[in-house]
Amino acid sequence: MKKSILSIVLLLASFAIIAQSQNDWVCRLGFDYEISWSPNWGKGKPVITSVYPYSSAEQSGLKVHDIIETIDGVPVTDLSTEEIAEKMNIASKHEVLFTISNLAATDKKITIRKECKPTNAITEDQLAVAFSMYSLESTSERTFICPFMTTVTPEPIDFAVFRTFAFSAIDHTNTLEQTINDCIEKELIKKGMTEDKVTPDLLIQTFYYFDKNPNYKGKNMVVVENEPVYRYDFTQRKMVKFPFLHHATSEAEAEYLLQSGFRFIDQKDIQGRILWECESNELLEKAFKLEEYARNHIPLMCMQYPYVKYSRNIPYKVNQKIYNYTGISYDIDRLEYVAEVDRNSPAYAAGVRPRDIIEKIDGHTMNRSAEEFFAAYREFISGTMQFRDPFTLFTDANGFKRYMLWDTSCYSQVADILQSSRSKSPFAYLYYYAPYVNATGTNASTFRIKRCKNNMELIIRLTVRTEMTVEIW
């Protein structure tokens, strides 16, 4: 757990560095991008790699893999990489007009509003990460690798011209095949493609195999025991344990073998040409249903289309944040100061305003330094390890081990500790909806505010925000 505490200190340090220019504001558009080098998708243009939840970009309809064609009417092909970044962040402009293209559109215009906050402001989604040990069930960042092999045609063909699809074989009596086809269809429709059974641009061919390994020799007992394999389960919307062996394990150690994949075949230009293919070869320690595999892994495989980043062993990152939102941004230098309040937020509706001083949250005093808060937080972490379930052990995205969820039988003890004044945990309200934080079940917090010479108590009805992203890392 020492590494966990180190990560908290580093996080605090990074916030402090950001806060040094206190008269400045920092603005964001709510997405990340990279310049594509793929001859099949947006070569030389910005391709969206992530869209932040609850951002203006998400509200505008921007999607991962969208290609930016113009910025405020200027074609990106006329701009250098530096000029593209500058064009997106002109200080005098509060909105940026983009023309984007994807598998559904070639000339879609969207306007994204900049979201600006003081550079000394720390938001509740950042605090949720900083205090994630209150609720690892809700907030964590984890990674995993899938043994996929993705093959793309060597010809510089623009995948954007292929907009419709059909399946090469449809057997309604074969429930496995129907499940696989349904999963692929769902993902392609989400990307903007449509099914056309008469004249499709792409023909989809699937293949699959599962059986005992004829070359199975048993587990190598000399090798050090590996951690269990966790991956994101799209049906449960969380990380779960799968009976797969590590992708670098020898095939002879696997009692079962599973193969699953599909390919996209050209029907538009040169019929029969394979444009894209993704194949998975899994090593298993026990039996596993192919239908279940399809539901959880076809969405992951489809993340490599139309923009391919890796040819094999695809790394994924799962970023989960479920926290209570009031709309308050705190001053990182003095956390009791309100740096900013989002309009139309619960806090703003309750009467909280910038420059207010928060004296207490749910009875916990706020007149402490950030160092004091985090010292108490470190003490809380070490003092509550006994209430965690060792069977839920996992490693986070930064490689820190010894992360565990709360033991469900110890929720009341954890809640009592968080409610005690000694724990100095006003930011526990971020997880107030959870029984291991607030056993009463009410999701409202009392803020004692000082404004000039006036004191007031405000009850803020907390809003649960859920941020869940699964991305190729």
GROMACS .gro file of C-alpha atoms in nm, residues 74-446:
model
  373
   74VAL     CA    1  -0.989   2.602  -4.226
   75PRO     CA    2  -0.896   2.257  -4.369
   76VAL     CA    3  -0.659   2.074  -4.135
   77THR     CA    4  -0.451   1.971  -4.438
   78ASP     CA    5  -0.346   2.339  -4.464
   79LEU     CA    6  -0.220   2.343  -4.105
   80SER     CA    7   0.083   2.204  -3.925
   81THR     CA    8   0.045   1.993  -3.611
   82GLU     CA    9   0.128   2.299  -3.399
   83GLU     CA   10  -0.117   2.518  -3.590
   84ILE     CA   11  -0.395   2.262  -3.538
   85ALA     CA   12  -0.343   2.279  -3.160
   86GLU     CA   13  -0.331   2.661  -3.168
   87LYS     CA   14  -0.643   2.683  -3.383
   88MET     CA   15  -0.837   2.481  -3.127
   89ASN     CA   16  -0.734   2.710  -2.842
   90ILE     CA   17  -0.761   3.071  -2.958
   91ALA     CA   18  -0.797   3.272  -2.636
   92SER     CA   19  -1.056   3.514  -2.774
   93LYS     CA   20  -1.296   3.239  -2.890
   94HIS     CA   21  -1.539   3.063  -2.656
   95GLU     CA   22  -1.657   2.811  -2.918
   96VAL     CA   23  -1.487   2.618  -3.196
   97LEU     CA   24  -1.662   2.503  -3.513
   98PHE     CA   25  -1.546   2.166  -3.647
   99THR     CA   26  -1.629   1.974  -3.961
  100ILE     CA   27  -1.593   1.603  -3.894
  101SER     CA   28  -1.629   1.283  -4.092
  102ASN     CA   29  -1.690   0.924  -3.987
  103LEU     CA   30  -1.859   0.607  -4.113
  104ALA     CA   31  -2.197   0.784  -4.116
  105ALA     CA   32  -2.114   1.133  -4.244
  106THR     CA   33  -1.860   1.318  -4.457
  107ASP     CA   34  -1.939   1.681  -4.379
  108LYS     CA   35  -2.093   1.706  -4.033
  109LYS     CA   36  -2.054   2.039  -3.857
  110ILE     CA   37  -2.048   2.058  -3.478
  111THR     CA   38  -1.978   2.344  -3.239
  112ILE     CA   39  -1.795   2.269  -2.915
  113ARG     CA   40  -1.799   2.517  -2.630
  114LYS     CA   41  -1.484   2.564  -2.426
  115GLU     CA   42  -1.509   2.476  -2.058
  116CYS     CA   43  -1.289   2.711  -1.857
  117LYS     CA   44  -1.196   2.712  -1.489
  118PRO     CA   45  -0.933   2.893  -1.279
  119THR     CA   46  -0.601   2.709  -1.289
  120ASN     CA   47  -0.608   2.681  -0.909
  121ALA     CA   48  -0.942   2.496  -0.916
  122ILE     CA   49  -0.968   2.126  -0.843
  123THR     CA   50  -1.293   1.964  -0.957
  124GLU     CA   51  -1.495   1.691  -0.794
  125ASP     CA   52  -1.405   1.436  -1.061
  126GLN     CA   53  -1.038   1.503  -0.978
  127LEU     CA   54  -1.109   1.474  -0.606
  128ALA     CA   55  -1.290   1.145  -0.668
  129VAL     CA   56  -0.960   1.008  -0.805
  130ALA     CA   57  -0.755   1.164  -0.523
  131PHE     CA   58  -0.981   1.003  -0.259
  132SER     CA   59  -1.063   0.686  -0.452
  133MET     CA   60  -0.966   0.459  -0.161
  134TYR     CA   61  -1.296   0.560   0.002
  135SER     CA   62  -1.469   0.367  -0.276
  136LEU     CA   63  -1.259   0.155  -0.510
  137GLU     CA   64  -1.589  -0.013  -0.598
  138SER     CA   65  -1.681   0.315  -0.768
  139THR     CA   66  -1.357   0.477  -0.881
  140SER     CA   67  -1.057   0.304  -1.030
  141GLU     CA   68  -0.841   0.292  -1.341
  142ARG     CA   69  -0.740  -0.052  -1.463
  143THR     CA   70  -0.582  -0.209  -1.771
  144PHE     CA   71  -0.587  -0.547  -1.941
  145ILE     CA   72  -0.457  -0.708  -2.261
  146CYS     CA   73  -0.652  -0.922  -2.506
  147PRO     CA   74  -0.472  -1.170  -2.737
  148PHE     CA   75  -0.623  -1.026  -3.054
  149MET     CA   76  -0.447  -1.020  -3.389
  150THR     CA   77  -0.570  -0.750  -3.628
  151THR     CA   78  -0.478  -0.764  -3.997
  152VAL     CA   79  -0.543  -0.481  -4.242
  153THR     CA   80  -0.508  -0.476  -4.621
  154PRO     CA   81  -0.167  -0.339  -4.727
  155GLU     CA   82  -0.338  -0.123  -4.989
  156PRO     CA   83  -0.411   0.244  -4.901
  157ILE     CA   84  -0.790   0.206  -4.913
  158ASP     CA   85  -1.011   0.459  -4.735
  159PHE     CA   86  -1.245   0.265  -4.506
  160ALA     CA   87  -1.481   0.564  -4.501
  161VAL     CA   88  -1.629   0.464  -4.839
  162PHE     CA   89  -1.756   0.133  -4.696
  163ARG     CA   90  -2.080   0.226  -4.519
  164THR     CA   91  -2.306  -0.079  -4.550
  165PHE     CA   92  -2.263  -0.443  -4.451
  166ALA     CA   93  -2.421  -0.788  -4.464
  167PHE     CA   94  -2.331  -1.130  -4.323
  168SER     CA   95  -2.201  -1.405  -4.549
  169ALA     CA   96  -2.397  -1.673  -4.364
  170ILE     CA   97  -2.721  -1.647  -4.168
  171ASP     CA   98  -2.849  -1.960  -3.999
  172HIS     CA   99  -3.135  -1.873  -3.766
  173THR     CA  100  -3.122  -2.223  -3.616
  174ASN     CA  101  -2.761  -2.169  -3.505
  175THR     CA  102  -2.798  -1.965  -3.186
  176LEU     CA  103  -2.420  -1.922  -3.145
  177GLU     CA  104  -2.381  -1.779  -3.494
  178GLN     CA  105  -2.683  -1.557  -3.444
  179THR     CA  106  -2.538  -1.423  -3.116
  180ILE     CA  107  -2.205  -1.343  -3.285
  181ASN     CA  108  -2.377  -1.172  -3.578
  182ASP     CA  109  -2.601  -0.971  -3.346
  183CYS     CA  110  -2.301  -0.848  -3.147
  184ILE     CA  111  -2.113  -0.739  -3.461
  185GLU     CA  112  -2.423  -0.574  -3.607
  186LYS     CA  113  -2.480  -0.375  -3.288
  187GLU     CA  114  -2.124  -0.241  -3.286
  188LEU     CA  115  -2.121  -0.143  -3.655
  189ILE     CA  116  -2.455   0.037  -3.625
  190LYS     CA  117  -2.312   0.232  -3.329
  191LYS     CA  118  -2.031   0.341  -3.564
  192GLY     CA  119  -2.286   0.475  -3.814
  193MET     CA  120  -2.296   0.188  -4.062
  194THR     CA  121  -2.618   0.026  -4.190
  195GLU     CA  122  -2.709  -0.327  -4.289
  196ASP     CA  123  -2.784  -0.386  -4.658
  197LYS     CA  124  -2.856  -0.748  -4.744
  198VAL     CA  125  -2.886  -0.679  -5.119
  199THR     CA  126  -2.585  -0.467  -5.222
  200PRO     CA  127  -2.355  -0.435  -4.920
  201ASP     CA  128  -2.019  -0.260  -4.933
  202LEU     CA  129  -1.877  -0.515  -4.688
  203LEU     CA  130  -1.947  -0.883  -4.641
  204ILE     CA  131  -1.882  -1.011  -4.289
  205GLN     CA  132  -1.750  -1.363  -4.242
  206THR     CA  133  -1.721  -1.512  -3.892
  207PHE     CA  134  -1.531  -1.811  -3.757
  208TYR     CA  135  -1.504  -1.976  -3.417
  209TYR     CA  136  -1.369  -2.283  -3.241
  210PHE     CA  137  -1.364  -2.423  -2.887
  211ASP     CA  138  -1.234  -2.760  -2.766
  212LYS     CA  139  -0.998  -2.938  -2.532
  213ASN     CA  140  -0.631  -2.885  -2.608
  214PRO     CA  141  -0.491  -3.209  -2.756
  215ASN     CA  142  -0.139  -3.097  -2.656
  216TYR     CA  143  -0.226  -3.016  -2.293
  217LYS     CA  144   0.059  -3.120  -2.059
  218GLY     CA  145  -0.060  -2.961  -1.736
  219LYS     CA  146   0.033  -2.649  -1.549
  220ASN     CA  147   0.400  -2.560  -1.516
  221MET     CA  148   0.442  -2.570  -1.138
  222VAL     CA  149   0.789  -2.411  -1.155
  223VAL     CA  150   0.653  -2.082  -1.288
  224VAL     CA  151   0.549  -1.823  -1.029
  225GLU     CA  152   0.172  -1.798  -0.988
  226ASN     CA  153   0.027  -1.525  -1.210
  227GLU     CA  154  -0.246  -1.284  -1.104
  228PRO     CA  155  -0.599  -1.374  -1.214
  229VAL     CA  156  -0.704  -1.238  -1.554
  230TYR     CA  157  -0.951  -0.951  -1.523
  231ARG     CA  158  -1.127  -0.791  -1.819
  232TYR     CA  159  -1.418  -0.557  -1.866
  233ASP     CA  160  -1.754  -0.733  -1.879
  234PHE     CA  161  -1.990  -0.535  -2.104
  235THR     CA  162  -2.296  -0.721  -1.975
  236GLN     CA  163  -2.221  -0.639  -1.609
  237ARG     CA  164  -2.048  -0.305  -1.685
  238LYS     CA  165  -1.753  -0.379  -1.459
  239MET     CA  166  -1.421  -0.562  -1.439
  240VAL     CA  167  -1.463  -0.934  -1.370
  241LYS     CA  168  -1.239  -1.238  -1.344
  242PHE     CA  169  -1.220  -1.463  -1.653
  243PRO     CA  170  -1.078  -1.821  -1.670
  244PHE     CA  171  -0.815  -1.718  -1.927
  245LEU     CA  172  -0.443  -1.766  -1.897
  246HIS     CA  173  -0.197  -1.484  -1.949
  247HIS     CA  174  -0.134  -1.419  -2.320
  248ALA     CA  175   0.236  -1.512  -2.281
  249THR     CA  176   0.157  -1.853  -2.127
  250SER     CA  177   0.273  -2.164  -2.313
  251GLU     CA  178  -0.010  -2.331  -2.509
  252ALA     CA  179   0.076  -2.667  -2.352
  253GLU     CA  180  -0.042  -2.532  -2.014
  254ALA     CA  181  -0.394  -2.458  -2.140
  255GLU     CA  182  -0.655  -2.729  -2.092
  256TYR     CA  183  -0.887  -2.560  -2.346
  257LEU     CA  184  -0.839  -2.355  -2.662
  258LEU     CA  185  -1.078  -2.092  -2.795
  259GLN     CA  186  -1.064  -1.914  -3.129
  260SER     CA  187  -1.303  -1.646  -3.245
  261GLY     CA  188  -1.288  -1.385  -3.517
  262PHE     CA  189  -1.444  -1.213  -3.815
  263ARG     CA  190  -1.331  -1.044  -4.132
  264PHE     CA  191  -1.465  -0.767  -4.357
  265ILE     CA  192  -1.461  -0.859  -4.725
  266ASP     CA  193  -1.478  -0.600  -5.004
  267GLN     CA  194  -1.797  -0.609  -5.211
  268LYS     CA  195  -1.772  -0.252  -5.343
  269ASP     CA  196  -1.449  -0.227  -5.543
  270ILE     CA  197  -1.265  -0.559  -5.570
  271GLN     CA  198  -1.497  -0.836  -5.458
  272GLY     CA  199  -1.343  -1.095  -5.229
  273ARG     CA  200  -1.057  -0.875  -5.107
  274ILE     CA  201  -1.012  -0.894  -4.727
  275LEU     CA  202  -0.995  -0.539  -4.593
  276TRP     CA  203  -0.984  -0.601  -4.218
  277GLU     CA  204  -0.974  -0.903  -3.990
  278CYS     CA  205  -0.956  -0.953  -3.614
  279GLU     CA  206  -0.885  -1.294  -3.460
  280SER     CA  207  -0.864  -1.398  -3.097
  281ASN     CA  208  -0.681  -1.704  -2.969
  282GLU     CA  209  -0.741  -1.771  -2.600
  283LEU     CA  210  -0.581  -2.017  -2.360
  284LEU     CA  211  -0.822  -2.137  -2.091
  285GLU     CA  212  -0.796  -2.328  -1.766
  286LYS     CA  213  -1.161  -2.436  -1.781
  287ALA     CA  214  -1.456  -2.442  -2.022
  288PHE     CA  215  -1.615  -2.116  -2.137
  289LYS     CA  216  -1.919  -2.051  -2.356
  290LEU     CA  217  -1.853  -1.896  -2.696
  291GLU     CA  218  -2.178  -1.698  -2.673
  292GLU     CA  219  -2.057  -1.531  -2.354
  293TYR     CA  220  -1.718  -1.470  -2.510
  294ALA     CA  221  -1.881  -1.298  -2.808
  295ARG     CA  222  -2.091  -1.065  -2.593
  296ASN     CA  223  -1.787  -0.945  -2.397
  297HIS     CA  224  -1.513  -0.944  -2.660
  298ILE     CA  225  -1.669  -0.843  -2.993
  299PRO     CA  226  -1.714  -0.484  -2.862
  300LEU     CA  227  -1.342  -0.486  -2.773
  301MET     CA  228  -1.242  -0.626  -3.111
  302CYS     CA  229  -1.453  -0.367  -3.295
  303MET     CA  230  -1.264  -0.085  -3.122
  304GLN     CA  231  -0.988  -0.155  -3.376
  305TYR     CA  232  -1.216  -0.061  -3.668
  306PRO     CA  233  -1.183   0.159  -3.866
  307TYR     CA  234  -0.876   0.304  -3.692
  308VAL     CA  235  -0.620   0.033  -3.617
  309LYS     CA  236  -0.350   0.110  -3.359
  310TYR     CA  237  -0.206  -0.234  -3.278
  311SER     CA  238  -0.159  -0.553  -3.477
  312ARG     CA  239  -0.159  -0.792  -3.178
  313ASN     CA  240  -0.203  -0.815  -2.800
  314ILE     CA  241  -0.430  -0.511  -2.772
  315PRO     CA  242  -0.401  -0.309  -2.446
  316TYR     CA  243  -0.719  -0.158  -2.298
  317LYS     CA  244  -0.778   0.091  -2.020
  318VAL     CA  245  -1.096   0.103  -1.811
  319ASN     CA  246  -1.159   0.431  -1.635
  320GLN     CA  247  -1.448   0.418  -1.390
  321LYS     CA  248  -1.568   0.708  -1.179
  322ILE     CA  249  -1.899   0.709  -0.995
  323TYR     CA  250  -1.916   1.004  -0.759
  324ASN     CA  251  -2.150   1.266  -0.616
  325TYR     CA  252  -2.153   1.591  -0.808
  326THR     CA  253  -2.240   1.930  -0.658
  327GLY     CA  254  -2.069   2.150  -0.917
  328ILE     CA  255  -1.815   2.301  -0.675
  329SER     CA  256  -1.452   2.345  -0.774
  330TYR     CA  257  -1.220   2.398  -0.477
  331ASP     CA  258  -0.909   2.612  -0.442
  332ILE     CA  259  -0.619   2.367  -0.432
  333ASP     CA  260  -0.414   2.598  -0.206
  334ARG     CA  261  -0.697   2.645   0.047
  335LEU     CA  262  -0.955   2.374   0.001
  336GLU     CA  263  -1.218   2.558   0.205
  337TYR     CA  264  -1.236   2.830  -0.063
  338VAL     CA  265  -1.482   2.790  -0.350
  339ALA     CA  266  -1.288   2.861  -0.670
  340GLU     CA  267  -1.581   2.812  -0.910
  341VAL     CA  268  -1.937   2.680  -0.919
  342ASP     CA  269  -2.093   2.531  -1.231
  343ARG     CA  270  -2.413   2.702  -1.340
  344ASN     CA  271  -2.724   2.480  -1.331
  345SER     CA  272  -2.553   2.258  -1.071
  346PRO     CA  273  -2.696   2.137  -0.736
  347ALA     CA  274  -2.456   2.364  -0.545
  348TYR     CA  275  -2.547   2.670  -0.749
  349ALA     CA  276  -2.917   2.595  -0.703
  350ALA     CA  277  -2.861   2.566  -0.327
  351GLY     CA  278  -2.693   2.909  -0.319
  352VAL     CA  279  -2.316   2.836  -0.324
  353ARG     CA  280  -2.113   3.101  -0.511
  354PRO     CA  281  -1.746   3.155  -0.604
  355ARG     CA  282  -1.531   3.298  -0.324
  356ASP     CA  283  -1.757   3.149  -0.057
  357ILE     CA  284  -1.572   2.989   0.234
  358ILE     CA  285  -1.687   2.639   0.328
  359GLU     CA  286  -1.646   2.604   0.702
  360LYS     CA  287  -1.785   2.252   0.735
  361ILE     CA  288  -1.920   1.968   0.522
  362ASP     CA  289  -2.143   1.726   0.713
  363GLY     CA  290  -1.984   1.842   1.039
  364HIS     CA  291  -1.625   1.795   0.916
  365THR     CA  292  -1.411   2.107   0.948
  366MET     CA  293  -1.265   2.240   0.623
  367ASN     CA  294  -1.014   2.484   0.773
  368ARG     CA  295  -0.717   2.255   0.710
  369SER     CA  296  -0.436   2.248   0.460
  370ALA     CA  297  -0.428   2.000   0.172
  371GLU     CA  298  -0.134   1.832   0.343
  372GLU     CA  299  -0.341   1.779   0.660
  373PHE     CA  300  -0.629   1.631   0.462
  374PHE     CA  301  -0.404   1.388   0.282
  375ALA     CA  302  -0.216   1.293   0.598
  376ALA     CA  303  -0.548   1.198   0.755
  377TYR     CA  304  -0.640   1.015   0.435
  378ARG     CA  305  -0.319   0.811   0.446
  379GLU     CA  306  -0.392   0.724   0.808
  380PHE     CA  307  -0.743   0.619   0.709
  381ILE     CA  308  -0.605   0.390   0.435
  382SER     CA  309  -0.360   0.212   0.665
  383GLY     CA  310  -0.610   0.189   0.950
  384THR     CA  311  -0.889   0.031   0.746
  385MET     CA  312  -0.696  -0.236   0.555
  386GLN     CA  313  -0.845  -0.494   0.791
  387PHE     CA  314  -1.190  -0.420   0.644
  388ARG     CA  315  -1.091  -0.504   0.285
  389ASP     CA  316  -1.158  -0.833   0.106
  390PRO     CA  317  -0.832  -1.005  -0.006
  391PHE     CA  318  -1.026  -1.208  -0.264
  392THR     CA  319  -1.086  -0.884  -0.459
  393LEU     CA  320  -0.715  -0.803  -0.494
  394PHE     CA  321  -0.621  -0.619  -0.815
  395THR     CA  322  -0.350  -0.401  -0.969
  396ASP     CA  323  -0.441  -0.056  -1.100
  397ALA     CA  324  -0.341   0.107  -1.430
  398ASN     CA  325  -0.027   0.257  -1.272
  399GLY     CA  326   0.096  -0.084  -1.162
  400PHE     CA  327   0.020  -0.030  -0.794
  401LYS     CA  328  -0.070  -0.357  -0.621
  402ARG     CA  329  -0.266  -0.442  -0.309
  403TYR     CA  330  -0.586  -0.269  -0.415
  404MET     CA  331  -0.891  -0.438  -0.261
  405LEU     CA  332  -1.263  -0.367  -0.232
  406TRP     CA  333  -1.439  -0.341   0.102
  407ASP     CA  334  -1.548  -0.658   0.277
  408THR     CA  335  -1.928  -0.640   0.247
  409SER     CA  336  -1.968  -0.757   0.607
  410CYS     CA  337  -1.769  -0.455   0.733
  411TYR     CA  338  -1.963  -0.172   0.571
  412SER     CA  339  -2.095  -0.034   0.901
  413GLN     CA  340  -1.747  -0.016   1.058
  414VAL     CA  341  -1.610   0.171   0.755
  415ALA     CA  342  -1.902   0.415   0.762
  416ASP     CA  343  -1.846   0.481   1.133
  417ILE     CA  344  -1.478   0.561   1.077
  418LEU     CA  345  -1.557   0.798   0.791
  419GLN     CA  346  -1.816   0.979   1.001
  420SER     CA  347  -1.576   1.027   1.292
  421SER     CA  348  -1.414   1.370   1.322
  422ARG     CA  349  -1.068   1.214   1.358
  423SER     CA  350  -1.076   1.091   0.999
  424LYS     CA  351  -1.100   1.451   0.865
  425SER     CA  352  -1.303   1.325   0.570
  426PRO     CA  353  -1.532   1.603   0.441
  427PHE     CA  354  -1.477   1.479   0.086
  428ALA     CA  355  -1.637   1.148   0.175
  429TYR     CA  356  -1.956   1.314   0.051
  430LEU     CA  357  -1.833   1.225  -0.298
  431TYR     CA  358  -1.940   0.868  -0.218
  432TYR     CA  359  -2.228   0.941   0.019
  433TYR     CA  360  -2.465   0.721  -0.183
  434ALA     CA  361  -2.267   0.410  -0.082
  435PRO     CA  362  -2.353   0.212   0.237
  436TYR     CA  363  -1.985   0.180   0.329
  437VAL     CA  364  -1.963   0.561   0.346
  438ASN     CA  365  -2.305   0.668   0.470
  439ALA     CA  366  -2.513   0.399   0.635
  440THR     CA  367  -2.822   0.623   0.656
  441GLY     CA  368  -2.889   0.591   0.284
  442THR     CA  369  -2.959   0.963   0.237
  443ASN     CA  370  -2.775   1.129  -0.050
  444ALA     CA  371  -2.769   1.489   0.066
  445SER     CA  372  -2.497   1.688   0.240
  446THR     CA  373  -2.500   1.990   0.467
   0.00000   0.00000   0.00000
